[in-house]
Amino acid sequence: MKSHIHRIREELPLVLLFIATLWGVFLLDRILPLERLGLIPRDLGGLIGIVTMPFLHSNFTHLLNNTVPLAVLLTLLAGSRTDSRAAVALVTIVGGVLLWVFGRGHSLHIGTSGLVFGLAVFLIVSGALERRVVPLLVSAFVAFTYGTTLLTGILPWQAGVSWDGHLLGGIAGGLVAWLLVRKTPAA
């Protein structure tokens, strides 16, 4: 089994590429109607949104509000023992599937915030599961920095906010942490 112990500088180009892709899709969306490719729960046409939703944003503020925490969380993930690519892919897919099955019907979900919530919970849970000093410190940092956002982001009375996407992204992050951390080889 390949070890996924790596350093941040090795994965930083992928973090930057991912962020650049978000911005590139945003710019392309100014010309083409890409937002319609978002996730619509329990609608077969909305299935594509499971993989496209994280790349679609309604406006500049929406994109900027997702970019900063995503960059921080991806960088922290890049410094972990976890297979970062697998973690991002699984949180995206599991969170998207959960949202498609359990999300509010007749609503279009777009944005990276489900992945952001998923990665935050992933880092918190994986730190607790690993029981090592550095992951525990990362876990505490994420909980301290994003804890209030995690709690307020799942409140259902926020107009225009995909609170169910946040909640289900967080659940996906916890599930993926449990799945991947128990498979990660010890150093």
CSV table of N, CA and C in Angstrom, one decimal, residues 4 6 11 69-70 72-95 113-132 134-143 146-147 150 165-185:
chain,number,residue,atom,x,y,z
A,4,HIS,N,0.8,7.8,2.0
A,4,HIS,CA,0.3,9.1,1.5
A,4,HIS,C,0.9,10.2,2.4
A,6,HIS,N,3.0,13.1,3.1
A,6,HIS,CA,3.6,14.1,2.1
A,6,HIS,C,3.7,15.4,2.8
A,11,GLU,N,2.1,19.4,-2.4
A,11,GLU,CA,0.7,19.5,-2.9
A,11,GLU,C,0.2,20.9,-3.1
A,69,PRO,N,-11.5,30.1,3.0
A,69,PRO,CA,-11.5,28.9,3.9
A,69,PRO,C,-11.1,27.7,3.1
A,70,LEU,N,-11.5,27.6,1.8
A,70,LEU,CA,-11.1,26.4,1.1
A,70,LEU,C,-9.6,26.3,0.9
A,72,VAL,N,-7.3,27.6,2.9
A,72,VAL,CA,-6.7,27.2,4.2
A,72,VAL,C,-6.9,25.7,4.5
A,73,LEU,N,-8.1,25.2,4.3
A,73,LEU,CA,-8.4,23.8,4.6
A,73,LEU,C,-7.7,22.9,3.7
A,74,LEU,N,-7.6,23.2,2.4
A,74,LEU,CA,-6.9,22.3,1.5
A,74,LEU,C,-5.4,22.3,1.8
A,75,THR,N,-4.8,23.4,2.3
A,75,THR,CA,-3.4,23.5,2.6
A,75,THR,C,-3.2,22.6,3.9
A,76,LEU,N,-4.1,22.7,4.9
A,76,LEU,CA,-4.0,21.9,6.1
A,76,LEU,C,-4.1,20.4,5.7
A,77,LEU,N,-5.0,20.1,4.8
A,77,LEU,CA,-5.2,18.7,4.4
A,77,LEU,C,-3.9,18.2,3.7
A,78,ALA,N,-3.3,19.1,2.9
A,78,ALA,CA,-2.1,18.7,2.2
A,78,ALA,C,-1.0,18.3,3.1
A,79,GLY,N,-1.0,18.8,4.3
A,79,GLY,CA,0.1,18.5,5.3
A,79,GLY,C,-0.3,17.3,6.1
A,80,SER,N,-1.4,16.6,5.8
A,80,SER,CA,-1.8,15.5,6.7
A,80,SER,C,-1.3,14.2,6.1
A,81,ARG,N,-1.5,13.1,6.8
A,81,ARG,CA,-1.1,11.8,6.3
A,81,ARG,C,-2.2,11.2,5.3
A,82,THR,N,-3.3,11.8,5.2
A,82,THR,CA,-4.4,11.4,4.4
A,82,THR,C,-4.1,11.6,2.9
A,83,ASP,N,-4.6,10.7,2.1
A,83,ASP,CA,-4.6,10.9,0.6
A,83,ASP,C,-5.5,12.0,0.3
A,84,SER,N,-4.9,13.2,0.1
A,84,SER,CA,-5.7,14.5,-0.1
A,84,SER,C,-6.6,14.4,-1.2
A,85,ARG,N,-6.2,13.8,-2.3
A,85,ARG,CA,-7.1,13.8,-3.5
A,85,ARG,C,-8.3,12.9,-3.2
A,86,ALA,N,-8.1,11.8,-2.6
A,86,ALA,CA,-9.2,10.9,-2.2
A,86,ALA,C,-10.1,11.6,-1.3
A,87,ALA,N,-9.6,12.3,-0.3
A,87,ALA,CA,-10.4,13.0,0.7
A,87,ALA,C,-11.3,14.0,0.0
A,88,VAL,N,-10.7,14.8,-0.8
A,88,VAL,CA,-11.5,15.9,-1.5
A,88,VAL,C,-12.6,15.2,-2.4
A,89,ALA,N,-12.2,14.2,-3.2
A,89,ALA,CA,-13.1,13.5,-4.1
A,89,ALA,C,-14.2,12.9,-3.3
A,90,LEU,N,-13.9,12.2,-2.2
A,90,LEU,CA,-14.9,11.5,-1.5
A,90,LEU,C,-15.8,12.4,-0.7
A,91,VAL,N,-15.3,13.5,-0.1
A,91,VAL,CA,-16.2,14.5,0.5
A,91,VAL,C,-17.1,15.1,-0.5
A,92,THR,N,-16.6,15.4,-1.7
A,92,THR,CA,-17.4,16.0,-2.7
A,92,THR,C,-18.5,15.1,-3.1
A,93,ILE,N,-18.2,13.8,-3.4
A,93,ILE,CA,-19.2,12.9,-3.9
A,93,ILE,C,-20.2,12.4,-2.8
A,94,VAL,N,-19.6,12.1,-1.7
A,94,VAL,CA,-20.6,11.6,-0.6
A,94,VAL,C,-21.5,12.8,-0.2
A,95,GLY,N,-20.9,14.0,0.0
A,95,GLY,CA,-21.7,15.1,0.3
A,95,GLY,C,-22.8,15.4,-0.7
A,113,SER,N,-19.2,25.5,-0.6
A,113,SER,CA,-19.3,25.5,0.8
A,113,SER,C,-19.6,24.1,1.4
A,114,GLY,N,-20.2,23.2,0.7
A,114,GLY,CA,-20.4,21.9,1.2
A,114,GLY,C,-19.1,21.2,1.3
A,115,LEU,N,-18.2,21.4,0.4
A,115,LEU,CA,-16.8,20.9,0.5
A,115,LEU,C,-16.1,21.5,1.6
A,116,VAL,N,-16.2,22.8,1.8
A,116,VAL,CA,-15.5,23.6,2.9
A,116,VAL,C,-16.0,23.0,4.2
A,117,PHE,N,-17.3,22.8,4.4
A,117,PHE,CA,-17.8,22.3,5.7
A,117,PHE,C,-17.3,20.8,5.8
A,118,GLY,N,-17.3,20.1,4.7
A,118,GLY,CA,-16.8,18.7,4.8
A,118,GLY,C,-15.4,18.6,5.2
A,119,LEU,N,-14.5,19.5,4.6
A,119,LEU,CA,-13.1,19.4,4.9
A,119,LEU,C,-12.8,19.9,6.4
A,120,ALA,N,-13.6,20.9,6.8
A,120,ALA,CA,-13.4,21.3,8.2
A,120,ALA,C,-13.8,20.2,9.2
A,121,VAL,N,-14.9,19.5,9.0
A,121,VAL,CA,-15.3,18.4,9.8
A,121,VAL,C,-14.3,17.3,9.7
A,122,PHE,N,-13.8,17.0,8.4
A,122,PHE,CA,-12.8,16.0,8.2
A,122,PHE,C,-11.6,16.2,9.0
A,123,LEU,N,-11.1,17.4,9.0
A,123,LEU,CA,-9.8,17.7,9.7
A,123,LEU,C,-10.1,17.6,11.3
A,124,ILE,N,-11.2,18.0,11.7
A,124,ILE,CA,-11.5,17.9,13.2
A,124,ILE,C,-11.6,16.4,13.6
A,125,VAL,N,-12.4,15.6,12.8
A,125,VAL,CA,-12.6,14.2,13.2
A,125,VAL,C,-11.3,13.4,13.0
A,126,SER,N,-10.6,13.7,11.9
A,126,SER,CA,-9.3,12.9,11.6
A,126,SER,C,-8.3,13.2,12.7
A,127,GLY,N,-8.2,14.5,13.2
A,127,GLY,CA,-7.3,14.8,14.3
A,127,GLY,C,-7.7,14.0,15.5
A,128,ALA,N,-8.9,13.9,15.8
A,128,ALA,CA,-9.3,13.1,17.0
A,128,ALA,C,-9.1,11.6,16.8
A,129,LEU,N,-9.3,11.1,15.6
A,129,LEU,CA,-9.1,9.7,15.4
A,129,LEU,C,-7.6,9.3,15.4
A,130,GLU,N,-6.7,10.2,14.9
A,130,GLU,CA,-5.3,9.9,14.8
A,130,GLU,C,-4.6,9.9,16.1
A,131,ARG,N,-5.1,10.7,17.0
A,131,ARG,CA,-4.6,10.8,18.4
A,131,ARG,C,-3.0,11.1,18.4
A,132,ARG,N,-2.6,12.0,17.5
A,132,ARG,CA,-1.2,12.4,17.4
A,132,ARG,C,-1.2,13.9,17.6
A,134,VAL,N,0.3,16.7,16.2
A,134,VAL,CA,0.0,17.7,15.1
A,134,VAL,C,-1.4,17.6,14.6
A,135,PRO,N,-1.9,16.4,14.3
A,135,PRO,CA,-3.3,16.4,13.8
A,135,PRO,C,-4.3,17.0,14.9
A,136,LEU,N,-4.0,16.7,16.2
A,136,LEU,CA,-4.9,17.3,17.2
A,136,LEU,C,-4.8,18.8,17.2
A,137,LEU,N,-3.6,19.3,17.0
A,137,LEU,CA,-3.4,20.8,17.0
A,137,LEU,C,-4.2,21.4,15.8
A,138,VAL,N,-4.1,20.7,14.6
A,138,VAL,CA,-4.8,21.1,13.4
A,138,VAL,C,-6.3,21.1,13.7
A,139,SER,N,-6.7,20.0,14.3
A,139,SER,CA,-8.1,19.8,14.7
A,139,SER,C,-8.6,20.9,15.6
A,140,ALA,N,-7.8,21.3,16.6
A,140,ALA,CA,-8.2,22.4,17.5
A,140,ALA,C,-8.2,23.7,16.8
A,141,PHE,N,-7.2,23.9,15.9
A,141,PHE,CA,-7.2,25.2,15.1
A,141,PHE,C,-8.4,25.3,14.2
A,142,VAL,N,-8.8,24.2,13.5
A,142,VAL,CA,-10.0,24.3,12.7
A,142,VAL,C,-11.2,24.5,13.5
A,143,ALA,N,-11.4,23.8,14.6
A,143,ALA,CA,-12.5,23.9,15.4
A,143,ALA,C,-12.6,25.4,16.0
A,146,TYR,N,-13.2,27.8,12.7
A,146,TYR,CA,-14.4,27.7,11.9
A,146,TYR,C,-15.6,27.1,12.7
A,147,GLY,N,-15.4,26.9,14.0
A,147,GLY,CA,-16.5,26.3,14.8
A,147,GLY,C,-17.8,27.1,14.7
A,150,LEU,N,-19.3,26.7,11.4
A,150,LEU,CA,-19.9,25.3,11.2
A,150,LEU,C,-21.3,25.2,11.9
A,165,GLY,N,-26.8,21.7,2.4
A,165,GLY,CA,-25.6,21.4,1.8
A,165,GLY,C,-24.4,21.5,2.8
A,166,HIS,N,-24.5,22.5,3.6
A,166,HIS,CA,-23.4,22.6,4.7
A,166,HIS,C,-23.5,21.4,5.7
A,167,LEU,N,-24.7,21.1,6.1
A,167,LEU,CA,-24.9,20.1,7.1
A,167,LEU,C,-24.5,18.7,6.5
A,168,LEU,N,-24.9,18.4,5.3
A,168,LEU,CA,-24.6,17.1,4.7
A,168,LEU,C,-23.2,17.0,4.2
A,169,GLY,N,-22.6,18.2,3.9
A,169,GLY,CA,-21.1,18.2,3.6
A,169,GLY,C,-20.3,17.9,4.8
A,170,GLY,N,-20.8,18.4,6.0
A,170,GLY,CA,-20.1,18.2,7.2
A,170,GLY,C,-20.2,16.7,7.6
A,171,ILE,N,-21.4,16.1,7.4
A,171,ILE,CA,-21.6,14.7,7.7
A,171,ILE,C,-20.7,13.9,6.8
A,172,ALA,N,-20.6,14.2,5.5
A,172,ALA,CA,-19.8,13.5,4.6
A,172,ALA,C,-18.3,13.6,5.1
A,173,GLY,N,-17.9,14.8,5.5
A,173,GLY,CA,-16.5,14.9,6.0
A,173,GLY,C,-16.2,14.0,7.2
A,174,GLY,N,-17.1,13.9,8.1
A,174,GLY,CA,-17.0,13.0,9.2
A,174,GLY,C,-16.9,11.5,8.8
A,175,LEU,N,-17.8,11.1,7.9
A,175,LEU,CA,-17.8,9.8,7.4
A,175,LEU,C,-16.5,9.4,6.6
A,176,VAL,N,-16.0,10.4,5.8
A,176,VAL,CA,-14.8,10.1,5.0
A,176,VAL,C,-13.6,10.1,5.9
A,177,ALA,N,-13.6,10.9,7.0
A,177,ALA,CA,-12.5,10.9,7.9
A,177,ALA,C,-12.4,9.5,8.6
A,178,TRP,N,-13.5,9.0,9.0
A,178,TRP,CA,-13.6,7.7,9.6
A,178,TRP,C,-13.1,6.6,8.7
A,179,LEU,N,-13.5,6.7,7.4
A,179,LEU,CA,-13.1,5.7,6.4
A,179,LEU,C,-11.6,5.8,6.1
A,180,LEU,N,-11.1,7.0,5.8
A,180,LEU,CA,-9.7,7.1,5.4
A,180,LEU,C,-8.7,7.1,6.5
A,181,VAL,N,-9.0,7.6,7.7
A,181,VAL,CA,-8.0,7.7,8.8
A,181,VAL,C,-7.7,6.3,9.3
A,182,ARG,N,-8.7,5.4,9.4
A,182,ARG,CA,-8.5,4.1,9.9
A,182,ARG,C,-7.7,3.2,8.9
A,183,LYS,N,-7.6,3.7,7.6
A,183,LYS,CA,-6.8,3.0,6.6
A,183,LYS,C,-5.4,3.5,6.5
A,184,THR,N,-5.1,4.7,7.0
A,184,THR,CA,-3.9,5.4,6.9
A,184,THR,C,-2.8,4.6,7.7
A,185,PRO,N,-1.7,4.3,7.0
A,185,PRO,CA,-0.6,3.6,7.7
A,185,PRO,C,0.1,4.5,8.8
